[in-house]
Tab-separated table of C-alpha atoms in Angstrom:
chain	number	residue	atom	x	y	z
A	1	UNK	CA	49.732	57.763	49.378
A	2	UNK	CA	52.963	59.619	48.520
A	3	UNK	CA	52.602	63.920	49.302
A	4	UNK	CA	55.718	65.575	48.120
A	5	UNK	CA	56.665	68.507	50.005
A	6	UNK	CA	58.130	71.002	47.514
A	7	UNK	CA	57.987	71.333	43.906
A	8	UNK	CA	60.361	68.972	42.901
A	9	UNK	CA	59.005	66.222	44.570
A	10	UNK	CA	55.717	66.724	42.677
A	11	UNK	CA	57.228	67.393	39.519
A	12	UNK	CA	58.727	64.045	40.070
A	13	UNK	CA	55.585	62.204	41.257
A	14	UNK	CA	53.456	63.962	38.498
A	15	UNK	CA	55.752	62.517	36.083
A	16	UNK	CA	55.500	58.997	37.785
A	17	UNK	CA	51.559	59.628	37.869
A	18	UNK	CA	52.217	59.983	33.713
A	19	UNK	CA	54.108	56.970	33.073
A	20	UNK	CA	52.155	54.614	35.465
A	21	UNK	CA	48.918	56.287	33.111
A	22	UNK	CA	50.683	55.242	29.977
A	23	UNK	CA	51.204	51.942	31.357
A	24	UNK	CA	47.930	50.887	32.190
A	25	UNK	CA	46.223	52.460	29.076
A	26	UNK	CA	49.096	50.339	26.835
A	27	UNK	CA	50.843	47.315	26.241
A	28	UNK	CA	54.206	48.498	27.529
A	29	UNK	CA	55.447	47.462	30.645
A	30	UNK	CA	57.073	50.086	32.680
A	31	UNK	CA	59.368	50.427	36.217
A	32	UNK	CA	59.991	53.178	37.925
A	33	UNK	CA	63.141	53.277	39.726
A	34	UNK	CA	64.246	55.849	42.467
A	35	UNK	CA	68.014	55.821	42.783
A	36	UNK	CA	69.350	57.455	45.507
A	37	UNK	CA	73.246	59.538	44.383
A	38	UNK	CA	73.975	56.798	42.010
A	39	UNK	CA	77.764	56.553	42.213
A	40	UNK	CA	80.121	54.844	39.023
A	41	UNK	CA	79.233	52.918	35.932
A	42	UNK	CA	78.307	49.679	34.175
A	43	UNK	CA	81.366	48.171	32.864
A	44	UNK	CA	79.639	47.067	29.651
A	45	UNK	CA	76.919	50.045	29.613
A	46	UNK	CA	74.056	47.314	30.201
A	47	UNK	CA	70.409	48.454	30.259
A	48	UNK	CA	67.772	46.286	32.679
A	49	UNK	CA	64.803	44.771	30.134
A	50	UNK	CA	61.821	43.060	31.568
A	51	UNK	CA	60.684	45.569	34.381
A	52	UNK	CA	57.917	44.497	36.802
A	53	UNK	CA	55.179	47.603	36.626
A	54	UNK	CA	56.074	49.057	39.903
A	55	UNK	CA	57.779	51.714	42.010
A	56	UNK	CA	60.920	50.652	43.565
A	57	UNK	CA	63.542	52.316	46.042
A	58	UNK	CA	66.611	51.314	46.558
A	59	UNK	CA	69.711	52.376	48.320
A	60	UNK	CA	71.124	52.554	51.835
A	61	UNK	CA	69.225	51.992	54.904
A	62	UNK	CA	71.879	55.333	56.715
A	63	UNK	CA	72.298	58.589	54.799
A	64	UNK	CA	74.641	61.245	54.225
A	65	UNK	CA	75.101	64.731	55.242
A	66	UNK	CA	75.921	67.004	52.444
A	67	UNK	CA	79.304	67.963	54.339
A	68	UNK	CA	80.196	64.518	54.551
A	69	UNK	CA	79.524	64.216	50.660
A	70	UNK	CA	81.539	67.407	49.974
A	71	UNK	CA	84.359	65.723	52.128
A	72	UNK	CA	84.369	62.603	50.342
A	73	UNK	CA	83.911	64.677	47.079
A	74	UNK	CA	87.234	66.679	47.822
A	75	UNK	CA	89.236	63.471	48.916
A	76	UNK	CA	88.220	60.993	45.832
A	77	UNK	CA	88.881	63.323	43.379
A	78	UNK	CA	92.101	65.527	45.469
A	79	UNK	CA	89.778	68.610	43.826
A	80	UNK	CA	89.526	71.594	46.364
A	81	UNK	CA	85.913	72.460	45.871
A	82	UNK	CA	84.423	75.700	47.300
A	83	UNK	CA	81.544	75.573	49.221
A	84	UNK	CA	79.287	78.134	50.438
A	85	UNK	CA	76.769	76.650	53.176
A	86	UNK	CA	73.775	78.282	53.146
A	87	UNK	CA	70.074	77.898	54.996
A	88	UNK	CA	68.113	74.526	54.323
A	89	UNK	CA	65.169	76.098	52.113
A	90	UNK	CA	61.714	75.576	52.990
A	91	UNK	CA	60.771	72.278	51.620
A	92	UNK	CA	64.545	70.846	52.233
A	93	UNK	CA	64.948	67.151	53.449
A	94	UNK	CA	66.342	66.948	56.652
A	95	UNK	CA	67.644	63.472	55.741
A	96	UNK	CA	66.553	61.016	52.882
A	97	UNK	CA	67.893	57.242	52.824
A	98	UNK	CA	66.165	54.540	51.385
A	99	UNK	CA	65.832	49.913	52.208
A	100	UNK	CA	67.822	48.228	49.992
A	101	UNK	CA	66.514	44.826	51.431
A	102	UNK	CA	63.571	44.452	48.631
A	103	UNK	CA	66.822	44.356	46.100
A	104	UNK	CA	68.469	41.731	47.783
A	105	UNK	CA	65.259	39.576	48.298
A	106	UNK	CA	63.884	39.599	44.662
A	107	UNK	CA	67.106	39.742	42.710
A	108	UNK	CA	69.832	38.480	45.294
A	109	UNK	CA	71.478	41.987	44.212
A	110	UNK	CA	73.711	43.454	46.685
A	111	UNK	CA	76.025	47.021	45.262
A	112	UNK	CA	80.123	46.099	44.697
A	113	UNK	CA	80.616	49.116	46.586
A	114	UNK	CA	78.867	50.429	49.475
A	115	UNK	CA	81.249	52.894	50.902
A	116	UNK	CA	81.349	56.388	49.904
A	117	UNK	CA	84.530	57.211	49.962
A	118	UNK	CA	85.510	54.393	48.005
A	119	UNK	CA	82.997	54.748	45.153
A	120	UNK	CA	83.303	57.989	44.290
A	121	UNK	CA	86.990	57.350	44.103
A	122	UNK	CA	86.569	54.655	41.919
A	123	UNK	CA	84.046	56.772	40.051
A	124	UNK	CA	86.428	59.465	39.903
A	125	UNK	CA	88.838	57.376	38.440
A	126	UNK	CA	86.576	55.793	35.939
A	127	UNK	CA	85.388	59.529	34.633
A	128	UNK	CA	88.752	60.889	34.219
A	129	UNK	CA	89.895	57.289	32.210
A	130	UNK	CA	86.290	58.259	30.312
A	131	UNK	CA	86.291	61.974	29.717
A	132	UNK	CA	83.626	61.254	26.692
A	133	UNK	CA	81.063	58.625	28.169
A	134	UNK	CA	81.688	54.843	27.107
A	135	UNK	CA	82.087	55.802	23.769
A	136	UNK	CA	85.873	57.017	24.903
């Protein structure tokens, strides 16, 4: 059983709790997915169809420090970004990372890109190519 630690963790859970109610009460299948700092795009803008009804988490097995983000931030995009480090907050994670092995095992999915630096750069690149979405 899933306890979240700090109100946005159970504003996120209650709103799982709602659509895993809907769900079972109607004919509509449902998926909940828990990306973790989803980096770049679909080419063609493609949506998944024909979820399984159940929670899934996918991402890297090693996280990321914020700093190291920020870093990687400030050398995709060649931005100088101010930061201002303050106190983790009560309720902070220290760390969160996720399995991507489920992915790989069901779907024989593996990401294009797995290293930072690279995908926000190519993200980056994407965006500014994109100012408007995929309709530009």
């Amino acid at each position: 059983m899933q306890v979240p630690i700090n109100p946005y963790g159970k504003a996120k859970k209650m709103a799982e709790d709602i659509i895993l109610d809907f769900s079972k009460k109607s004919d509509m299948a449902v998926m909940i997915l828990r990306y973790f700092n989803v980096i770049g795009s679909d080419p063609e803008g493609r949506l998944g169809e024909a979820p399984r009804p159940e929670l899934r988490e996918h991402g890297r097995i090693s996280g990321r420090s914020v700093k190291e983000f920020v870093k990687a931030c400030k050398k995709a995009t060649g931005v100088e970004v101010k930061v201002e480090y303050l106190s983790r907050r009560p309720g902070d994670y220290a760390e969160v990372y996720s399995d991507p092995s489920k992915i790989n095992e069901e779907l024989n999915w593996t990401a294009q890109y797995i290293n930072l630096q690279e995908s926000l750069s190519i993200a980056w690149r994407w965006q500014k190519a994109h100012p408007n979405g995929y309709g530009s």
